[in-house]
Coordinates of C-alpha atoms in Angstrom, one line a residue:
X554 CA 11.2 9.4 5.3
X555 CA 7.9 11.2 5.6
X556 CA 8.7 13.6 2.9
X557 CA 9.9 10.8 0.6
X558 CA 6.7 8.9 1.2
X559 CA 4.5 11.9 0.5
X560 CA 6.4 12.6 -2.7
X561 CA 5.9 9.0 -3.9
X562 CA 2.3 9.2 -3.1
X563 CA 1.9 12.5 -4.9
X564 CA 3.6 11.0 -8.0
X565 CA 1.2 8.0 -8.0
X566 CA -1.8 10.2 -7.5
X567 CA -1.0 12.6 -10.3
X568 CA 0.1 9.9 -12.7
X569 CA -3.0 7.8 -11.9
X570 CA -5.4 10.8 -12.3
X571 CA -3.7 11.9 -15.6
X572 CA -3.9 8.4 -17.1
X573 CA -7.5 8.0 -16.0
X574 CA -8.6 11.2 -17.7
X575 CA -6.3 11.0 -20.8
X576 CA -8.2 8.2 -22.7
X577 CA -11.5 10.0 -22.4
X578 CA -9.9 13.2 -23.6
X579 CA -8.4 11.5 -26.6
X580 CA -11.8 10.1 -27.5
X581 CA -13.4 13.5 -27.2
X582 CA -10.7 15.2 -29.3
X583 CA -10.9 12.7 -32.2
X584 CA -14.7 12.3 -32.2
X585 CA -17.0 14.3 -34.4
X586 CA -17.3 17.2 -32.0
X587 CA -16.9 20.4 -33.9
X588 CA -17.6 22.4 -30.7
X589 CA -14.2 21.5 -29.2
X590 CA -11.0 23.1 -30.2
X591 CA -7.5 22.8 -28.8
X592 CA -5.7 26.1 -29.1
X593 CA -2.6 28.0 -27.9
X594 CA -3.2 31.3 -26.1
X595 CA -0.6 33.9 -25.5
X596 CA -0.4 34.6 -21.8
X597 CA 1.4 37.3 -19.9
X598 CA 4.7 38.1 -21.6
X599 CA 3.8 35.9 -24.6
X600 CA 4.0 32.7 -22.6
X601 CA 2.1 30.0 -24.5
X602 CA -0.9 28.5 -22.5
X603 CA -2.3 25.3 -23.8
X604 CA -6.1 25.5 -23.8
X605 CA -9.3 24.0 -25.2
X606 CA -12.5 25.8 -26.2
X607 CA -15.9 24.2 -26.1
X608 CA -18.7 26.2 -27.6
X609 CA -22.5 25.7 -27.7
X610 CA -23.6 23.6 -30.7
X611 CA -26.1 24.9 -33.1
X612 CA -25.7 28.5 -32.0
X613 CA -27.3 31.2 -34.2
X614 CA -24.8 33.2 -36.2
X615 CA -23.8 36.4 -34.4
X616 CA -25.3 35.2 -31.1
X617 CA -23.3 36.0 -27.9
X618 CA -22.9 33.5 -25.0
X619 CA -21.8 33.8 -21.5
X620 CA -18.1 32.9 -21.0
X621 CA -16.6 30.6 -18.3
X622 CA -12.9 30.4 -17.9
X623 CA -11.5 27.3 -16.0
X624 CA -7.8 27.4 -15.0
X625 CA -6.6 23.8 -14.4
X626 CA -5.8 22.4 -10.9
X627 CA -2.3 22.1 -9.6
X628 CA -0.4 19.5 -11.6
X629 CA -3.4 18.6 -13.8
X630 CA -3.4 18.6 -17.6
X631 CA -5.6 20.8 -19.8
X632 CA -8.1 18.0 -20.3
X633 CA -9.1 18.1 -16.7
X634 CA -12.5 19.9 -17.2
X635 CA -13.6 18.4 -20.5
X636 CA -16.6 16.6 -19.2
X637 CA -18.1 19.4 -17.0
X638 CA -17.1 21.9 -19.7
X639 CA -19.1 20.0 -22.3
X640 CA -22.1 20.1 -20.0
X641 CA -21.7 23.8 -19.6
X642 CA -21.4 24.3 -23.3
X643 CA -24.6 22.3 -23.8
X644 CA -26.3 24.7 -21.4
X645 CA -25.2 27.7 -23.6
X646 CA -21.8 28.7 -22.4
X647 CA -18.5 29.3 -24.2
X648 CA -16.0 27.5 -22.0
X649 CA -12.3 28.0 -22.2
X650 CA -10.1 25.8 -20.0
X651 CA -6.3 26.3 -20.0
X652 CA -3.3 24.7 -18.4
X653 CA -1.8 27.1 -15.8
X654 CA 1.7 28.3 -16.7
X655 CA 4.6 26.1 -15.8
X656 CA 2.5 22.8 -15.9
X657 CA 2.5 20.2 -18.6
X658 CA 2.8 21.7 -22.1
X659 CA 2.1 25.3 -21.2
X660 CA 5.2 27.5 -21.2
X661 CA 6.8 29.4 -18.4
X662 CA 7.5 28.3 -14.8
X663 CA 5.2 27.6 -11.9
X664 CA 4.4 30.9 -10.2
X665 CA 2.0 29.5 -7.5
X666 CA -0.8 31.9 -8.3
X667 CA 1.5 34.8 -8.5
X668 CA 1.0 38.0 -10.5
X669 CA 1.8 36.4 -13.8
X670 CA -0.9 33.7 -13.2
X671 CA -3.4 36.5 -12.5
X672 CA -2.4 38.3 -15.6
X673 CA -2.7 35.1 -17.6
X674 CA -6.4 34.8 -16.6
X675 CA -7.1 38.2 -18.0
X676 CA -5.2 37.4 -21.2
X677 CA -7.3 34.3 -21.6
X678 CA -10.5 36.4 -21.2
X679 CA -9.1 38.8 -23.8
X680 CA -8.5 35.9 -26.2
X681 CA -11.9 34.4 -25.7
X682 CA -13.6 37.8 -26.4
X683 CA -11.6 38.2 -29.5
X684 CA -11.9 34.7 -30.9
X685 CA -15.2 33.2 -29.7
X686 CA -18.8 34.2 -29.4
X687 CA -18.3 35.2 -25.8
X688 CA -20.3 38.1 -24.3
X689 CA -17.9 40.6 -22.6
X690 CA -20.7 41.5 -20.1
X691 CA -21.1 37.9 -18.9
X692 CA -17.8 36.5 -17.8
X693 CA -17.3 33.9 -15.2
X694 CA -14.4 31.9 -13.8
X695 CA -14.1 28.8 -11.7
X696 CA -12.2 25.6 -11.1
X697 CA -10.9 23.2 -8.5
X698 CA -8.0 23.8 -6.1
X699 CA -5.4 25.9 -8.0
X700 CA -8.1 26.9 -10.5
X701 CA -10.2 28.1 -7.6
X702 CA -7.5 30.3 -6.1
X703 CA -6.6 31.8 -9.5
X704 CA -10.2 32.5 -10.2
X705 CA -10.7 34.4 -6.9
X706 CA -7.5 36.4 -7.5
X707 CA -8.7 37.2 -11.0
X708 CA -12.0 38.5 -9.6
X709 CA -10.0 41.0 -7.5
X710 CA -7.9 42.2 -10.5
X711 CA -10.3 42.0 -13.5
X712 CA -13.7 43.7 -13.1
X713 CA -15.0 41.8 -16.1
X714 CA -15.3 38.7 -13.9
X715 CA -18.9 38.7 -12.8
X716 CA -19.3 35.3 -11.2
X717 CA -16.9 32.7 -9.6
X718 CA -17.3 29.1 -8.5
X719 CA -14.1 28.4 -6.4
X720 CA -14.1 24.8 -5.4
X721 CA -11.7 23.3 -2.9
X722 CA -9.5 26.4 -3.1
X723 CA -7.9 28.8 -0.7
X724 CA -8.6 32.3 0.4
X725 CA -5.6 32.6 2.8
X726 CA -2.6 30.6 1.8
X727 CA -0.9 31.2 5.2
X728 CA -3.8 29.8 7.2
X729 CA -4.1 26.9 4.8
X730 CA -0.6 25.4 5.1
X731 CA 0.9 27.3 8.0
X732 CA -2.0 27.4 10.4
X733 CA -1.1 27.7 14.1
X734 CA 2.4 28.7 12.9
X735 CA 2.9 25.1 12.0
X736 CA 4.1 23.7 8.6
X737 CA 1.6 21.3 7.1
X738 CA 4.2 18.8 6.0
X739 CA 2.3 16.3 3.9
X740 CA 0.3 19.1 2.1
X741 CA 3.4 21.1 1.2
X742 CA 5.5 18.0 0.2
X743 CA 2.6 16.7 -1.9
X744 CA 2.2 20.0 -3.7
X745 CA 6.0 20.3 -4.2
X746 CA 6.4 16.8 -5.4
X747 CA 3.4 17.0 -7.8
X748 CA 4.7 20.3 -9.2
X749 CA 8.2 18.9 -9.8
X750 CA 6.6 15.8 -11.5
X751 CA 4.3 17.6 -13.9
X752 CA 5.8 21.1 -14.3
X753 CA 8.7 23.4 -13.9
X754 CA 8.9 25.1 -10.5
X755 CA 10.4 28.6 -10.7
X756 CA 13.4 29.6 -8.5
X757 CA 11.1 31.6 -6.1
X758 CA 8.9 28.5 -5.5
X759 CA 11.9 26.3 -5.0
X760 CA 13.5 28.7 -2.5
X761 CA 10.2 29.2 -0.5
X762 CA 9.4 25.5 -0.4
X763 CA 12.9 24.7 0.7
X764 CA 12.9 27.3 3.5
X765 CA 9.4 26.1 4.5
X766 CA 10.2 22.4 4.8
X767 CA 13.5 23.1 6.5
X768 CA 11.9 25.3 9.1
X769 CA 14.1 28.3 8.2
X770 CA 12.7 30.8 10.7
X771 CA 15.0 33.5 9.5
X772 CA 12.9 33.5 6.3
X773 CA 9.5 33.3 8.1
X774 CA 8.5 36.9 7.3
X775 CA 9.6 36.5 3.7
X776 CA 7.6 33.3 3.3
X777 CA 4.5 35.0 4.9
X778 CA 4.8 37.9 2.5
X779 CA 5.1 35.5 -0.4
X780 CA 1.9 33.8 0.7
X781 CA -0.1 37.0 1.3
X782 CA 0.6 38.1 -2.2
X783 CA -1.1 34.9 -3.4
X784 CA -4.0 35.0 -1.0
X785 CA -7.4 36.4 -2.2
X786 CA -8.2 37.7 1.3
X787 CA -5.4 40.2 0.8
X788 CA -7.4 41.7 -2.0
X789 CA -10.8 41.5 -0.3
X790 CA -11.5 45.2 -0.8
X791 CA -11.0 44.8 -4.6
X792 CA -13.2 41.7 -4.8
X793 CA -16.0 43.5 -2.9
X794 CA -15.6 46.6 -5.0
X795 CA -15.8 44.6 -8.2
X796 CA -18.9 42.9 -6.9
X797 CA -18.5 39.4 -8.5
X798 CA -20.9 36.8 -7.2
X799 CA -18.7 34.3 -5.3
X800 CA -19.5 30.7 -4.6
X801 CA -17.1 28.8 -2.3
X802 CA -17.1 25.1 -1.9
X803 CA -14.9 22.9 0.2
X804 CA -14.6 19.7 2.2
X805 CA -14.6 19.4 6.0
X806 CA -11.5 17.3 5.9
X807 CA -9.5 19.2 3.3
X808 CA -5.9 18.6 4.4
X809 CA -4.4 21.1 1.9
X810 CA -6.9 24.0 2.3
X811 CA -8.8 23.5 5.5
X812 CA -12.3 25.0 5.7
X813 CA -11.7 27.6 8.4
X814 CA -10.0 30.1 6.1
X815 CA -12.8 29.8 3.5
X816 CA -15.5 30.4 6.1
X817 CA -13.7 33.5 7.5
X818 CA -13.3 34.8 3.9
X819 CA -16.9 34.2 3.1
X820 CA -18.1 36.3 6.1
X821 CA -16.2 39.3 4.8
X822 CA -17.6 39.2 1.3
X823 CA -20.2 41.8 0.7
X824 CA -21.5 40.8 -2.8
X825 CA -23.7 37.8 -3.7
X826 CA -22.2 34.8 -2.1
X827 CA -22.7 31.1 -1.2
X828 CA -20.7 28.7 1.0
X829 CA -20.9 24.9 0.7
X830 CA -19.1 22.4 3.0
X831 CA -19.3 18.6 2.5
X832 CA -17.5 15.6 3.8
X833 CA -14.2 14.6 2.1
X834 CA -10.6 15.7 1.6
X835 CA -9.0 18.0 -0.9
X836 CA -11.0 18.0 -4.2
X837 CA -12.7 14.7 -3.5
X838 CA -16.1 16.4 -3.3
X839 CA -15.8 17.5 -7.0
X840 CA -14.0 14.4 -8.3
X841 CA -16.9 12.4 -9.6
X842 CA -18.2 15.4 -11.6
X843 CA -15.0 15.4 -13.6
X844 CA -16.0 12.1 -15.0
X845 CA -19.6 13.0 -15.7
X846 CA -21.2 11.3 -12.7
X847 CA -23.9 13.0 -10.6
X848 CA -22.2 15.6 -8.4
X849 CA -23.9 18.2 -6.2
X850 CA -20.9 20.6 -6.3
X851 CA -20.8 20.9 -10.1
X852 CA -24.6 21.0 -10.3
X853 CA -24.7 24.0 -7.9
X854 CA -21.7 25.6 -9.6
X855 CA -23.7 25.6 -12.9
X856 CA -26.8 26.9 -11.1
X857 CA -24.7 29.7 -9.7
X858 CA -23.4 30.6 -13.1
X859 CA -26.9 30.3 -14.6
X860 CA -28.3 32.8 -12.0
X861 CA -25.5 35.3 -12.2
X862 CA -24.4 35.1 -15.8
X863 CA -27.7 34.2 -17.6
X864 CA -30.2 35.7 -15.1
X865 CA -32.0 32.4 -14.7
X866 CA -34.6 32.4 -11.9
X867 CA -33.6 29.0 -10.6
X868 CA -34.0 29.8 -6.9
X869 CA -30.4 29.4 -5.8
X870 CA -30.4 33.0 -4.5
X871 CA -33.5 32.2 -2.4
X872 CA -31.9 29.3 -0.6
X873 CA -30.0 29.7 2.6
X874 CA -26.6 30.9 1.4
X875 CA -24.6 28.6 3.8
X876 CA -25.2 24.9 3.0
X877 CA -23.6 22.2 5.2
X878 CA -23.6 18.5 4.7
X879 CA -22.9 16.5 7.9
X880 CA -20.3 13.8 8.0
X881 CA -22.7 11.7 10.0
X882 CA -26.1 12.0 8.4
X883 CA -25.4 13.0 4.8
X884 CA -28.2 15.5 4.7
X885 CA -27.9 19.2 3.9
X886 CA -28.6 22.0 6.4
X887 CA -29.1 25.7 5.5
X888 CA -28.0 28.7 7.5
X889 CA -28.3 32.4 6.8
X890 CA -24.6 33.0 7.6
X891 CA -21.6 31.4 9.0
X892 CA -21.9 32.9 12.5
X893 CA -25.4 31.3 12.8
X894 CA -23.7 27.9 12.6
X895 CA -21.9 28.7 15.9
X896 CA -24.9 30.2 17.7
X897 CA -25.1 27.5 20.3
X898 CA -21.9 26.8 22.3
X899 CA -21.3 24.1 24.9
X900 CA -18.1 24.0 27.0
X901 CA -16.3 21.3 29.0
X902 CA -13.5 22.1 31.3
X903 CA -9.8 21.1 30.9
X904 CA -9.3 20.9 34.6
X905 CA -6.2 19.9 36.6
X906 CA -2.6 19.8 35.5
X907 CA -1.2 17.4 33.0
X908 CA 2.4 17.0 31.8
X909 CA 3.5 15.3 28.6
X910 CA 6.9 14.5 27.1
X911 CA 7.5 15.7 23.6
X912 CA 9.0 13.9 20.5
X913 CA 6.9 10.8 20.8
X914 CA 3.7 10.1 18.8
X915 CA 1.1 9.0 21.3
X916 CA -1.0 7.2 18.6
X917 CA -3.4 10.1 18.2
X918 CA -3.1 11.6 14.7
X919 CA -5.0 13.2 11.9
X920 CA -4.3 10.5 9.3
X921 CA -2.9 10.8 5.8
X922 CA -3.4 13.6 3.4
X923 CA -6.0 12.8 0.7
X924 CA -6.6 9.3 1.9
X925 CA -8.0 9.4 5.5
X926 CA -10.8 11.9 5.0
X927 CA -11.7 10.5 1.6
X928 CA -12.4 7.2 3.4
X929 CA -14.4 9.1 6.0
X930 CA -16.4 10.7 3.1
X931 CA -17.3 7.4 1.4
X932 CA -17.2 4.9 4.2
X933 CA -17.6 7.1 7.3
X934 CA -14.5 5.6 8.9
X935 CA -12.5 8.4 10.6
X936 CA -9.2 7.7 12.4
X937 CA -9.8 5.9 15.7
X938 CA -7.8 5.4 18.9
X939 CA -8.5 3.7 22.2
X940 CA -8.6 6.7 24.5
X941 CA -8.1 4.7 27.8
X942 CA -4.9 3.1 26.3
X943 CA -3.3 6.4 25.1
X944 CA 0.0 6.7 27.0
X945 CA -0.5 9.5 29.4
X946 CA 3.3 10.2 29.5
X947 CA 3.0 11.5 25.9
X948 CA -0.7 12.6 25.6
X949 CA -2.9 14.9 27.7
X950 CA -6.5 13.6 27.9
X951 CA -9.6 15.4 29.1
X952 CA -13.2 14.1 28.7
X953 CA -16.6 15.5 29.0
X954 CA -19.5 13.9 30.7
X955 CA -21.6 11.3 28.8
X956 CA -24.3 13.1 26.8
X957 CA -28.0 12.0 27.2
X958 CA -28.9 13.4 23.8
X959 CA -27.0 13.5 20.5
X960 CA -24.5 16.4 20.2
X961 CA -24.6 17.8 16.7
X962 CA -21.2 19.5 16.3
X963 CA -21.3 22.3 13.7
X964 CA -18.6 24.8 12.9
X965 CA -15.3 25.6 14.7
X966 CA -14.3 24.0 18.0
X967 CA -12.2 26.3 20.1
X968 CA -9.6 25.3 22.7
X969 CA -8.3 27.7 25.4
X970 CA -5.6 26.5 27.8
X971 CA -2.4 27.5 29.6
X972 CA 0.9 25.9 28.6
X973 CA 4.4 25.9 30.0
X974 CA 7.4 24.3 28.3
X975 CA 10.8 23.4 29.4
X976 CA 12.1 24.7 26.1
X977 CA 11.7 28.0 24.3
X978 CA 10.0 26.3 21.2
X979 CA 7.5 23.6 20.8
X980 CA 4.5 22.1 18.9
X981 CA 1.3 20.6 20.2
X982 CA -1.5 19.0 18.3
X983 CA -5.1 19.0 19.7
X984 CA -7.6 16.3 18.7
X985 CA -11.3 16.1 19.5
X986 CA -12.7 12.6 19.7
X987 CA -16.2 11.1 19.9
X988 CA -15.7 8.4 22.5
X989 CA -18.1 5.5 22.7
X990 CA -18.9 3.2 25.7
X991 CA -15.9 1.0 25.1
X992 CA -13.5 3.9 25.0
X993 CA -12.9 3.9 21.2
X994 CA -12.5 7.4 20.0
X995 CA -13.4 8.5 16.5
X996 CA -11.7 11.7 15.3
X997 CA -14.0 14.7 15.0
X998 CA -11.3 17.3 14.2
X999 CA -7.8 18.5 15.0
X1000 CA -5.3 21.3 14.6
X1001 CA -1.7 22.1 15.4
X1002 CA -0.1 24.9 17.3
X1003 CA 3.6 26.0 17.4
X1004 CA 5.4 28.5 19.6
X1005 CA 8.8 30.1 19.6
X1006 CA 10.7 32.4 21.8
X1007 CA 8.9 31.5 25.1
X1008 CA 10.7 31.6 28.5
X1009 CA 11.2 28.1 29.7
X1010 CA 8.9 27.3 32.7
X1011 CA 6.8 30.5 32.2
X1012 CA 3.1 29.7 31.5
X1013 CA 1.4 31.3 28.5
X1014 CA -2.1 31.2 27.2
X1015 CA -3.0 29.3 24.0
X1016 CA -6.2 29.9 22.0
X1017 CA -6.5 27.4 19.2
X1018 CA -9.3 26.9 16.6
X1019 CA -9.7 23.3 15.4
X1020 CA -10.6 22.7 11.8
X1021 CA -14.3 23.3 11.2
X1022 CA -16.5 20.3 10.8
X1023 CA -20.1 18.9 11.0
X1024 CA -20.3 15.7 13.1
X1025 CA -23.0 14.1 15.2
X1026 CA -21.9 12.6 18.5
X1027 CA -24.5 9.8 19.5
X1028 CA -26.3 9.8 22.8
X1029 CA -24.4 7.9 25.4
X1030 CA -21.1 9.0 24.0
X1031 CA -18.7 11.7 25.3
X1032 CA -16.2 14.1 23.8
X1033 CA -12.5 13.9 24.6
X1034 CA -9.7 16.4 23.9
X1035 CA -6.3 14.7 23.4
X1036 CA -3.1 16.8 23.1
X1037 CA 0.2 15.4 22.0
X1038 CA 3.3 16.7 20.3
X1039 CA 3.8 14.6 17.1
X1040 CA 1.7 14.1 14.0
X1041 CA 2.8 12.9 10.6
X1042 CA 0.7 15.7 9.0
X1043 CA 2.8 18.4 10.5
X1044 CA 6.4 19.5 11.2
X1045 CA 7.0 19.6 14.9
X1046 CA 9.3 22.0 16.7
X1047 CA 9.9 20.2 20.0
X1048 CA 13.6 20.1 21.1
X1049 CA 14.8 16.7 22.4
X1050 CA 13.7 16.1 25.9
X1051 CA 11.1 18.9 26.0
X1052 CA 8.2 18.6 28.4
X1053 CA 4.9 20.5 28.1
X1054 CA 2.6 21.3 31.1
X1055 CA -1.1 22.0 30.7
X1056 CA -2.9 23.8 33.5
X1057 CA -6.1 25.6 34.3
X1058 CA -5.5 28.6 36.6
X1059 CA -8.4 29.7 38.7
X1060 CA -8.2 33.2 37.1
X1061 CA -8.1 31.8 33.6
X1062 CA -9.7 28.4 33.4
X1063 CA -9.0 26.1 30.4
X1064 CA -11.9 24.7 28.4
X1065 CA -13.1 23.4 25.1
X1066 CA -16.0 25.3 23.4
X1067 CA -18.0 23.1 21.1
X1068 CA -20.5 24.7 18.6
X1069 CA -23.8 22.7 18.4
X1070 CA -26.6 22.9 16.0
X1071 CA -29.8 24.4 17.5
X1072 CA -32.6 21.8 17.6

């Protein structure tokens, strides 16, 4: 039922987005806009890629312009970037946007950012250099989601790429949808459903997705190898050697590509780099910019390209390279690096012993992919629970003391505990709540954890990083860690009748470590 629901939601989302953009694109195509061309480009193996080209108007004959290539997002048509592309062209760029292979009218099958997709990016650059006024020494790439991932992979394989703006993308596909060794059910089902609705999934994708959603552990290593091949972090040495200037942007609540994996990747980059995190869910931080509305993400992406492709002295390289926007205050904060975000840690103990029965949703959960965190972005309404009313038979609950001053959570909360199970496999999901005086808890962050092959009754240590966030806990409130075993976001691996025991041995105490902003 969950999978069917997510597939239906994905169909509605894709159809609604496509219908919303299509009329505007039709108007652009038929208007007197000589700078826009719709073209076919031969990708890897001759596969036809549907594309559009937007060039600067009034350019002097023979003049060369920096090039920006924008691969489309997963399931999106080639008209996706027409509005931001027009703005970039007005600023002096040649912009080529193309529909990734296997989607809509482009040929081939969906390769999920595989080698053919990476080769396609280079073929599009080849075409642009041969057929437009693009400057071969000033090539950039960017995009949202799928376009972001392909752009990062292209920066590893094509040294002509000098700058990248990767928005709501991934650096590590495994950590994105299989973090904590747990399948992110709604994310995977949405991607699979949207791909089937708008494109032609290849046999490899069908097999991997089927094994993933059916929890085929016999194919786990094969699935991980498939994901690593499609993860920019696998090619980190090549990206650093090529030296492209990399801007990464994502949302705190991205339920498809959570922020942790982007932050980890950012720290390992050695070239010019920038990291931006904002409230929202997958691609919601960039959405308004696709319709020409004011949008910080697209504004900074253009500033990034201006600096590193045009040499503009616009000050972006003098700003703190890590820019965070709090879910609570809406203001930006600058940091010199990601580790500085975590410089101040505060712990609270997970003392005592608590036992919970598996297979029952306690009421604590992370919400619905694309919906819940978008509501938090625009209305500041995260999921809530009544912490005192959570059924203790199905949820472990630990609370901190009440805080006299606001606690400005910034970065990655870490949980360390000791677990024993009556079964050899199991799943737990940890949630951190901001609890007010009436016991109402607002979700701060969460993450799943799955184990296999454990000896029943034998305790083992668990270290779990919750998804990174920026959230202000008001004075007079407390933090609560809640752990249960079922969440609609994830596939759980608890055998029927399983029971989990959480303890805090004297030699290895359990705790939550909360990163706080320095005042």
